XYZ file of C-alpha atoms in Angstrom:
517
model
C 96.491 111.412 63.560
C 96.536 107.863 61.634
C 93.345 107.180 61.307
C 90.718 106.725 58.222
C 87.115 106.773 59.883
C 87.182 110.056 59.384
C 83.647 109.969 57.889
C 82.748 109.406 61.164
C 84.209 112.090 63.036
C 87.025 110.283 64.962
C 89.980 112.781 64.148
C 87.418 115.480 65.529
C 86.722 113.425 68.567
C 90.505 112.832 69.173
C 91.080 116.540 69.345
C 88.387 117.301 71.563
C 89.552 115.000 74.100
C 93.399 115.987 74.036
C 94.636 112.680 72.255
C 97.545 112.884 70.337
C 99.938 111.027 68.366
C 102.241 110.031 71.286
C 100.616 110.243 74.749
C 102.241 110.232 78.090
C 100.975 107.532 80.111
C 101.582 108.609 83.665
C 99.678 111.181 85.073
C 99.141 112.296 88.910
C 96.291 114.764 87.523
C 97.662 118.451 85.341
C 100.785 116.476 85.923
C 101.953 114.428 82.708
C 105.302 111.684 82.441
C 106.799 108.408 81.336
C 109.852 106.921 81.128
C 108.547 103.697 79.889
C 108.815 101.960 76.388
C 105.597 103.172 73.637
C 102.821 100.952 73.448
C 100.266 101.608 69.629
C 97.172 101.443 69.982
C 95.316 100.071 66.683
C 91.746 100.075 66.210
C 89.990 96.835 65.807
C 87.604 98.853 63.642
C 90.107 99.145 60.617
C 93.342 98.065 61.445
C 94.502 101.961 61.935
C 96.842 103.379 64.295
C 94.866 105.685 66.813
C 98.069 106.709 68.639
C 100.376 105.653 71.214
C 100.761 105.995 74.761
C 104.554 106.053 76.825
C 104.383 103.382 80.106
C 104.763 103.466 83.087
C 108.212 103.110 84.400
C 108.955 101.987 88.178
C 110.331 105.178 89.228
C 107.345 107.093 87.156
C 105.258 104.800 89.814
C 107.091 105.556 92.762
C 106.295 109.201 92.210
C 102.501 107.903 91.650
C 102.249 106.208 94.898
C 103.876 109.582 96.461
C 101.502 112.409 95.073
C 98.867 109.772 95.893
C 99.647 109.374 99.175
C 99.837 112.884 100.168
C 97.063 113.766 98.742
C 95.113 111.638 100.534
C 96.008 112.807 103.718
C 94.156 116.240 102.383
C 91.318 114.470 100.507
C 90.089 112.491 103.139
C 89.558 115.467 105.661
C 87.372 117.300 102.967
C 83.476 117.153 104.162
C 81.686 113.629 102.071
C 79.420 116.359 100.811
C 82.320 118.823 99.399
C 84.049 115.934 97.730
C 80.632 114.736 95.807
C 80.133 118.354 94.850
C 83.377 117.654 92.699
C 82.292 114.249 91.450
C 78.885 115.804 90.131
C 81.410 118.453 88.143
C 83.004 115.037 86.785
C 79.649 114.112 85.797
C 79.182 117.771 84.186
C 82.099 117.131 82.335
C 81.459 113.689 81.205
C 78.159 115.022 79.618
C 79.731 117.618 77.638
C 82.060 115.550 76.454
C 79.734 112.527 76.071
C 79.899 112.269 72.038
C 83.373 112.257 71.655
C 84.251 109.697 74.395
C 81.526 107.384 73.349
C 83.303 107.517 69.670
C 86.918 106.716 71.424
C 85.425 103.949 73.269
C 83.626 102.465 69.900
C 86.704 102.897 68.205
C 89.778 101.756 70.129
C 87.630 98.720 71.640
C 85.010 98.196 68.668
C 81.804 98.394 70.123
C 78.794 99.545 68.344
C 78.896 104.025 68.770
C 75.325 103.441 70.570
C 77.098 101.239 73.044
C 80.365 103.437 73.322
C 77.447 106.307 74.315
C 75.835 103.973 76.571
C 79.286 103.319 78.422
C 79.512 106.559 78.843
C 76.349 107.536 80.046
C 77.007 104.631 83.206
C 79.688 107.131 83.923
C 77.317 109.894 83.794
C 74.938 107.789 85.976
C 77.365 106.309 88.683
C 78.399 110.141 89.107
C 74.939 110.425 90.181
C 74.452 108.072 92.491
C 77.740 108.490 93.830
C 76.436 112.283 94.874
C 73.648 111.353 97.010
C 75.983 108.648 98.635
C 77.780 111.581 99.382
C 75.601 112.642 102.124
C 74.682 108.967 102.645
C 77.897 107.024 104.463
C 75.613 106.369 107.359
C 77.236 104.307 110.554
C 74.499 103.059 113.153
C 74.365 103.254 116.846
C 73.821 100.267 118.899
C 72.926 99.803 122.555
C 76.022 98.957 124.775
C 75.480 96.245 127.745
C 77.251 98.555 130.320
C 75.518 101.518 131.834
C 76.885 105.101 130.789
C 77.948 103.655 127.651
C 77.394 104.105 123.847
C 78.413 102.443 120.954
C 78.141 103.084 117.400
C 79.799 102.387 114.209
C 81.293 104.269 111.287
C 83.133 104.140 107.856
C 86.405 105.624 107.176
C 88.475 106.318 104.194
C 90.747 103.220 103.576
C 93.458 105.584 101.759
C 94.901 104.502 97.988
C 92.504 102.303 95.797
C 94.084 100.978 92.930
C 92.042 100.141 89.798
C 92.938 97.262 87.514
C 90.156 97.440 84.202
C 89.563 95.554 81.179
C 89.410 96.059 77.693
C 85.597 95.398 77.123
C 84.197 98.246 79.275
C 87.398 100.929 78.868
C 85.578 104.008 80.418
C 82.683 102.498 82.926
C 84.374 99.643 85.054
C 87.063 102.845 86.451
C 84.169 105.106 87.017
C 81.880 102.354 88.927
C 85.136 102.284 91.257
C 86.509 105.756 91.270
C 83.291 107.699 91.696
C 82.143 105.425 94.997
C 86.261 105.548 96.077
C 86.063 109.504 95.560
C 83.295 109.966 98.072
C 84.333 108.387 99.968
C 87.519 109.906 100.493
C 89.685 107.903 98.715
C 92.349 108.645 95.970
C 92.998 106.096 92.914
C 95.458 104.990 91.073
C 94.322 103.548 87.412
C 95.960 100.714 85.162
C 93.281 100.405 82.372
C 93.610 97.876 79.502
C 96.946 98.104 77.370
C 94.586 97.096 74.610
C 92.309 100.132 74.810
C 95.155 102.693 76.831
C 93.828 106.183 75.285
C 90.337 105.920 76.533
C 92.239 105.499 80.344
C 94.048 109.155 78.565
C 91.091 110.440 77.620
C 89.160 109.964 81.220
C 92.428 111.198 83.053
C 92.774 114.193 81.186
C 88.570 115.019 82.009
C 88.962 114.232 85.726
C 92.175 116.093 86.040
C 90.918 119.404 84.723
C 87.538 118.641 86.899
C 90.543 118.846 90.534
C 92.642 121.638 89.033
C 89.551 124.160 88.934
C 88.538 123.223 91.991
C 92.264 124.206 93.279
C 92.889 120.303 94.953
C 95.804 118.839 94.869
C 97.970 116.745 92.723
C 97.262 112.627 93.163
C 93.455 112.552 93.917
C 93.193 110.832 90.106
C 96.212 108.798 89.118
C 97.447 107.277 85.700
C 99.574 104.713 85.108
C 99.864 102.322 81.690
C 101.416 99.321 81.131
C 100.891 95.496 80.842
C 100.717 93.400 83.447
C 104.138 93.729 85.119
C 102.982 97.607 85.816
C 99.910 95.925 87.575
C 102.231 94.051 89.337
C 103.562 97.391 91.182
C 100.288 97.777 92.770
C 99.109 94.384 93.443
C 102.491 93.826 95.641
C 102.420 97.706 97.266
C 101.102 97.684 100.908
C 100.585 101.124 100.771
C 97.405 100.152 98.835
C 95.016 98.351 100.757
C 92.317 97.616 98.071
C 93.378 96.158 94.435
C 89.872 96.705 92.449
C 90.385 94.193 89.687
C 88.479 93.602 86.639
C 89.431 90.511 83.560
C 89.994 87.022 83.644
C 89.488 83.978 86.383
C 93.467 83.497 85.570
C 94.422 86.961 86.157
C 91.668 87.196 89.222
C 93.644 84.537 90.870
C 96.743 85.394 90.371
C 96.120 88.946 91.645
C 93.773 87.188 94.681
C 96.842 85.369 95.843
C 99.672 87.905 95.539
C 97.358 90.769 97.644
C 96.294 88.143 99.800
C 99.730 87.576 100.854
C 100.215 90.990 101.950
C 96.982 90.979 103.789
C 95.507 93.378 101.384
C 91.739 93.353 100.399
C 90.659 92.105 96.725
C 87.484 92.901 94.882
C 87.021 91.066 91.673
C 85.228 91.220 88.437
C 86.579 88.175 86.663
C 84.630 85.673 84.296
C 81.271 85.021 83.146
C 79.329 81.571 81.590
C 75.793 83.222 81.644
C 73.105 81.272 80.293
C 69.339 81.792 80.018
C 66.601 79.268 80.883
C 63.889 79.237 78.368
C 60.826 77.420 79.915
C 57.489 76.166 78.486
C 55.803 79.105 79.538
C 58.242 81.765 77.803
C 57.518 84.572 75.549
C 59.280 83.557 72.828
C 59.738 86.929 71.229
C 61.034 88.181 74.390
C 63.685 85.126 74.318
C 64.809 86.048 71.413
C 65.438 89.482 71.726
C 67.371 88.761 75.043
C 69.191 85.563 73.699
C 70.236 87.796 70.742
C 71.762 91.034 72.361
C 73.076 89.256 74.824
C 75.116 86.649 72.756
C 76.360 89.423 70.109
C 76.162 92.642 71.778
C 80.098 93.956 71.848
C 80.595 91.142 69.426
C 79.870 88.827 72.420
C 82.497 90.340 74.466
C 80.503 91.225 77.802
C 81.602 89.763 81.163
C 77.699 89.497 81.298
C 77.334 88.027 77.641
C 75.249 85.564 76.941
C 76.751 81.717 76.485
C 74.087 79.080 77.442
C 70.625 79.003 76.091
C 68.999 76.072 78.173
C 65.783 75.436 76.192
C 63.184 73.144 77.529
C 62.772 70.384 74.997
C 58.903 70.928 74.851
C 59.658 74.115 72.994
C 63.769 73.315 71.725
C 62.896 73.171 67.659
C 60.504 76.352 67.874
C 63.271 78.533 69.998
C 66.228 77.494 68.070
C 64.603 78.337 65.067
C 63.277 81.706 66.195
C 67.186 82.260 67.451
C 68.870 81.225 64.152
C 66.327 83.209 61.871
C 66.685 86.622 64.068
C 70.977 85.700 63.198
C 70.179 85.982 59.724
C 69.464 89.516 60.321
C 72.498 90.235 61.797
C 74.459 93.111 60.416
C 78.326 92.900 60.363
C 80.729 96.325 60.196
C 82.098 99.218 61.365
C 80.457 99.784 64.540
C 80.690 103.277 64.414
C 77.823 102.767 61.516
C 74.813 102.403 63.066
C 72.832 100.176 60.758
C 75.449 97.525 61.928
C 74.692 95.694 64.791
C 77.367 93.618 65.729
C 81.365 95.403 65.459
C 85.045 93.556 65.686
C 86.347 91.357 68.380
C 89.218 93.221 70.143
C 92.477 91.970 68.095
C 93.182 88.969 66.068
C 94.454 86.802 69.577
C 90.388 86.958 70.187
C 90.151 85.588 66.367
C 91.882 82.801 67.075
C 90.437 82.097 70.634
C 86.930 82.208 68.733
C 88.095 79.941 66.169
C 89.306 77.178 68.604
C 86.382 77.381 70.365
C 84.218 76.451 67.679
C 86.473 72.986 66.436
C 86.623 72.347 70.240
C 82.743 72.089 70.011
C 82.380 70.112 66.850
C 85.497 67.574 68.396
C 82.841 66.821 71.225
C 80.500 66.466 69.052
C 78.713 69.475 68.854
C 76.629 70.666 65.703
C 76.960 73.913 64.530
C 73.970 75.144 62.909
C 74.764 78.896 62.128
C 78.052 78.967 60.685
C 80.805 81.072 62.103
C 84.091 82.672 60.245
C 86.550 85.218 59.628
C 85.183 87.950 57.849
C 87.389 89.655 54.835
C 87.137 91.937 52.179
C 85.977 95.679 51.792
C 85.477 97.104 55.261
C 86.879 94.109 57.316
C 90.868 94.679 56.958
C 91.691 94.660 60.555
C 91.293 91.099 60.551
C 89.083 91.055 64.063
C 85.349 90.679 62.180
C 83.557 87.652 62.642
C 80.673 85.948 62.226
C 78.593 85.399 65.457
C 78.254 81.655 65.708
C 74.966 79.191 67.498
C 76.271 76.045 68.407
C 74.211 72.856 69.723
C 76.122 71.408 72.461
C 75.905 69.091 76.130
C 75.933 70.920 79.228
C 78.985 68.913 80.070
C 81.231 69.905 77.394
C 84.685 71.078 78.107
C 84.204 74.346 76.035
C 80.464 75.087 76.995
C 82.164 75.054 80.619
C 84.782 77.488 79.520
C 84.044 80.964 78.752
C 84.656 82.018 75.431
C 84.815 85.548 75.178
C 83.135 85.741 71.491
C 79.884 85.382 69.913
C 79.508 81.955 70.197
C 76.373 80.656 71.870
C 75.569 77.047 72.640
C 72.136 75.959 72.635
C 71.633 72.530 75.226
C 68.321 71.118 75.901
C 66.457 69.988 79.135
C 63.489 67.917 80.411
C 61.520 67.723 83.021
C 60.757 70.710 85.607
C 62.925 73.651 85.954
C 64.980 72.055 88.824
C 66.485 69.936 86.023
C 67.654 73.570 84.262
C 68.819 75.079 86.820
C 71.373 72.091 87.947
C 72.839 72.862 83.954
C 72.757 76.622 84.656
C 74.373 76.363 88.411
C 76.921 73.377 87.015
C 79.456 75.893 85.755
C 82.439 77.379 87.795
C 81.439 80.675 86.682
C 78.280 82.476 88.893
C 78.244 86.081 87.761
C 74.723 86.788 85.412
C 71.238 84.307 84.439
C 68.381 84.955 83.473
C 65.037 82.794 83.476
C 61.926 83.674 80.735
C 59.262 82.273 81.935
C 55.295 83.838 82.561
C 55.316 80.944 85.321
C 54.956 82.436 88.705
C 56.319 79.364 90.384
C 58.752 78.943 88.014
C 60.190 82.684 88.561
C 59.987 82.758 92.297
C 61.878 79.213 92.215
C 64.835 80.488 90.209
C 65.010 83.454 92.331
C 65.130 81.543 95.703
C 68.017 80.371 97.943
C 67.765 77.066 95.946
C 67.716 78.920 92.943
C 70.634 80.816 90.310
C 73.779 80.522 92.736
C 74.676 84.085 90.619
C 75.252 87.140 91.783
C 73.057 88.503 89.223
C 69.724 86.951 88.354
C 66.923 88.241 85.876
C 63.428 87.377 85.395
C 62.151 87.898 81.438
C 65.130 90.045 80.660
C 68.386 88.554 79.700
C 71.862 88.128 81.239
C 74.033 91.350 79.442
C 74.152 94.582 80.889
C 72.916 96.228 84.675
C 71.657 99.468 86.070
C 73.767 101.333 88.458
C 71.410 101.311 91.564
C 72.126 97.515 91.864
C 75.231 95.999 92.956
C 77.467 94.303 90.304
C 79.130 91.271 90.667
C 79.068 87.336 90.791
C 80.040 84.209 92.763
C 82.265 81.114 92.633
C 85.090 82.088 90.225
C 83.818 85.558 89.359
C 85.390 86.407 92.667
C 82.235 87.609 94.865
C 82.972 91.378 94.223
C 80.946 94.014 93.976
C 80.831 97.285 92.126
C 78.426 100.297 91.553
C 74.980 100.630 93.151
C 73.170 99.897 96.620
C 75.795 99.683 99.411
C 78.963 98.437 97.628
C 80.483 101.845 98.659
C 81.442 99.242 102.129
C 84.286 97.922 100.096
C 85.869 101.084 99.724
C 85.912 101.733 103.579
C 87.562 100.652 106.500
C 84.896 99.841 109.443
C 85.587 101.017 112.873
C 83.358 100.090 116.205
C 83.516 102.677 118.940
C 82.515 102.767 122.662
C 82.374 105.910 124.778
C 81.755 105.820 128.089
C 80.308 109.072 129.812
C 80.698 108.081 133.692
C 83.540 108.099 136.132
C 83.605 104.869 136.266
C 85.520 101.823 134.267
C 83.283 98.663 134.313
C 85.298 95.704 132.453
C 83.868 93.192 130.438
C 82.420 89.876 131.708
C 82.368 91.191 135.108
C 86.186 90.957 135.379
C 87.433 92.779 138.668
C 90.910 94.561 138.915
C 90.718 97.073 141.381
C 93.510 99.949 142.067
């Protein structure tokens, strides 16, 4: 294997996990093949070449869609219960195999190893929720308005999910949606990243050995790899009626349209502008710790990440310069070393994204205060290190309304109460996370109400990166409005169904229509 971290135990990982040199990139479970062109896979980390994975050909996806399909005519007749019994073996198997995944994940995307671990361990967790759900896919019974009647409703399997993820999250997004799918009696089909395709290997090859021993068939887990022309095979298939998609606001809409059109269902993960609103009555030391992680954690390359800091101008100079001195901390390097804190962006295309954004903000007339840059020399060959940037900025800047997906963090200033914040903070197309630090009662319950964050996630002295599985994940506006993981998102995955039985010998219509025979 091409690789040259192997101080840090990434050959040894590789093995463990079944990656090779060349990697077939279609899989319907034990089931392996490709007749697509090789994609590499380089790590971000140092520029080596992990391995490559084969793609996904159209007729390799016809034969997909087939296993798939019959196997979901025998998956979704197995008992909720039986079927989480095999997702908590997933689980089993995820913890074994917890070190060497979290490595992969570090390495092919470049987040720190504690974060790769931490991806990871969501898997681990959503297993675990998804395993009580099991037993937990409750209808309800309602009364009927005609005598001798009942009604009730109830959840059924909606048949082939397929599962569009992104780079930044290569392991967790796929097992947010397959675990609740699973239980609930559906099968998947997975495109993951092409910039981060062995990790999608790596968690195919777990979950495949997971349905083999427990003697189920072929198609329950599918593989497929590719860029976004292989995505297009399942966003235009009506045999799949729910396209799980996680990336951009462009790719969102372009994948909302073209499964609209069929009349399929869409639920989207796209883009994030999170900010924070730092009030009067903050903690500072809290601010900063939140402001921090959340602007550089995976080098800034969270959907969740923090963008914004919205400082009250009462407390602006003492916040910014709390923020800039914890940057001068900041520790820059393999993130596989974990006295760094902050690892590569994903490829040198994010390199130059970064660097645009930070002349867009100085040709607005923004003021950078803590420089940014291309890192070079010993240890940064790959190209993708770079220096996490702070920016002052105006809410109504073009590229403080963009997301940049990079550690660049724009501090703008308000006055007045926090109604005046929280028109900056809602006056962004982008609604997924925010976050208010405040010790202000008022202030708190006022960001929280129906007047208050219009995102889908919003946090009250924590900051904007990062969620725990029992909560539902998602955001508003152009996020999309999906939602993944915890509390009752397992609905999406489900088709709904109202029934009515009626237990006399007699056929009452409704509205007191007669039609007598």
């Amino acid at each position: 294997m091409a690789t040259v971290a192997t101080s840090f135990g990434i050959e040894e990982a590789l093995q463990q996990l079944g990656i090779e040199e060349v990697n077939q990139g279609t899989s319907t479970g034990s089931n392996w093949f490709s007749n697509g062109e090789e994609i590499a896979s380089h790590s971000p980390v140092d520029g080596a070449l992990i391995g490559k994975v084969t793609t996904t050909s159209k007729e390799d996806y016809e034969k997909v869609m087939e296993s798939a399909t019959a196997a979901f005519k025998e998956w979704r007749i197995l008992p909720a219960p039986q079927r989480g019994e095999v997702v908590r073996q997933f689980g089993e198997e995820l913890r074994r195999l917890k070190e060497p995944l979290g490595k992969l994940v570090s390495y092919e995307m470049g987040k720190s190893y504690q974060e790769g671990l931490g991806e990871v361990q969501e898997m681990i967790d959503i297993c675990d929720f998804a395993v009580g759900l099991s037993r937990q896919l409750h209808g309800f019974t309602m009364h009927s308005e005609r005598p001798g009647h009942r009604m009730y409703e109830q959840y059924h399997p909606l048949g082939v999910v397929g599962i569009i993820s992104a780079f930044n999250f290569p392991v967790a997004v796929w097992a947010w949606n397959t675990a609740l799918a699973w239980i609930c009696g559906d099968v998947c089909v997975w495109k993951p990243s092409e910039k981060a395709p062995l990790c999608g290997v790596a968690c195919q090859k777990i979950a495949a050995k997971v349905f083999a021993n427990n003697d189920l068939p072929e198609g329950i887990s599918c593989l497929i790899n590719g860029d976004y022309k292989v995505g297009e095979y399942m966003t235009t298939d009506t045999r799949i009626p729910l396209i799980s998609a996680t990336g951009s606001t462009r790719m969102g809409k372009i994948v909302a349209k073209t499964v609209g059109e069929r009349l399929g269902k869409s639920l989207l993960e796209l883009g994030g502008n999170n900010a924070i609103i730092v009030t009067p009555d903050a903690d500072i030391k809290m601010t900063v710790i939140g402001a921090v992680f959340g602007a550089v954690g995976t080098c800034g390359q969270r959907c969740t990440s923090t963008r914004r800091l919205i400082i009250h101008e009462s407390i602006y100079d003492k916040v910014k310069n709390a923020v800039v001195d914890a940057y001068k901390q900041l520790r820059i390097g393999n993130p596989l070393d974990e006295n760094n804190h902050v690892g590569p962006l994903i490829d040198t295309d994010a390199v130059a994204m970064y660097n645009k954004a930070l002349e867009q903000v100085v040709e607005e007339g923004g003021n950078i205060i803590v420089e940014g840059g291309v890192l070079s020399g010993e240890g940064y060959e790959s190209g993708c290190y770079v220096k996490p940037a702070i920016a002052e900025a105006e809410p109504h800047y073009k590229i403080v309304q963009h997301e940049t997906f990079a550690p660049v963090l724009y501090l703008l200033k308000y006055s007045g109460d926090v109604e005046n914040a929280l028109e900056i903070q809602n006056g962004v197309k982008q609604g997924l996370s925010s976050a208010i630090m405040t010790n202000n009662l008022r202030e708190a319950e006022r960001f929280l109400s129906h007047a208050g964050s219009d995102c889908g996630i919003a946090n009250v002295n924590i900051g904007t990166s990062g969620a725990e599985i029992g909560g539902a994940f998602g955001g508003e506006k152009e996020t999309g409005g999906g939602r993944e993981s915890g509390s009752d998102a397992w609905k999406v995955y489900m088709r709904r169904q109202t029934n009515t039985i009626n237990y006399t010998t007699e056929l009452p219509l409704a509205q007191g229509i007669k039609f007598d025979l």
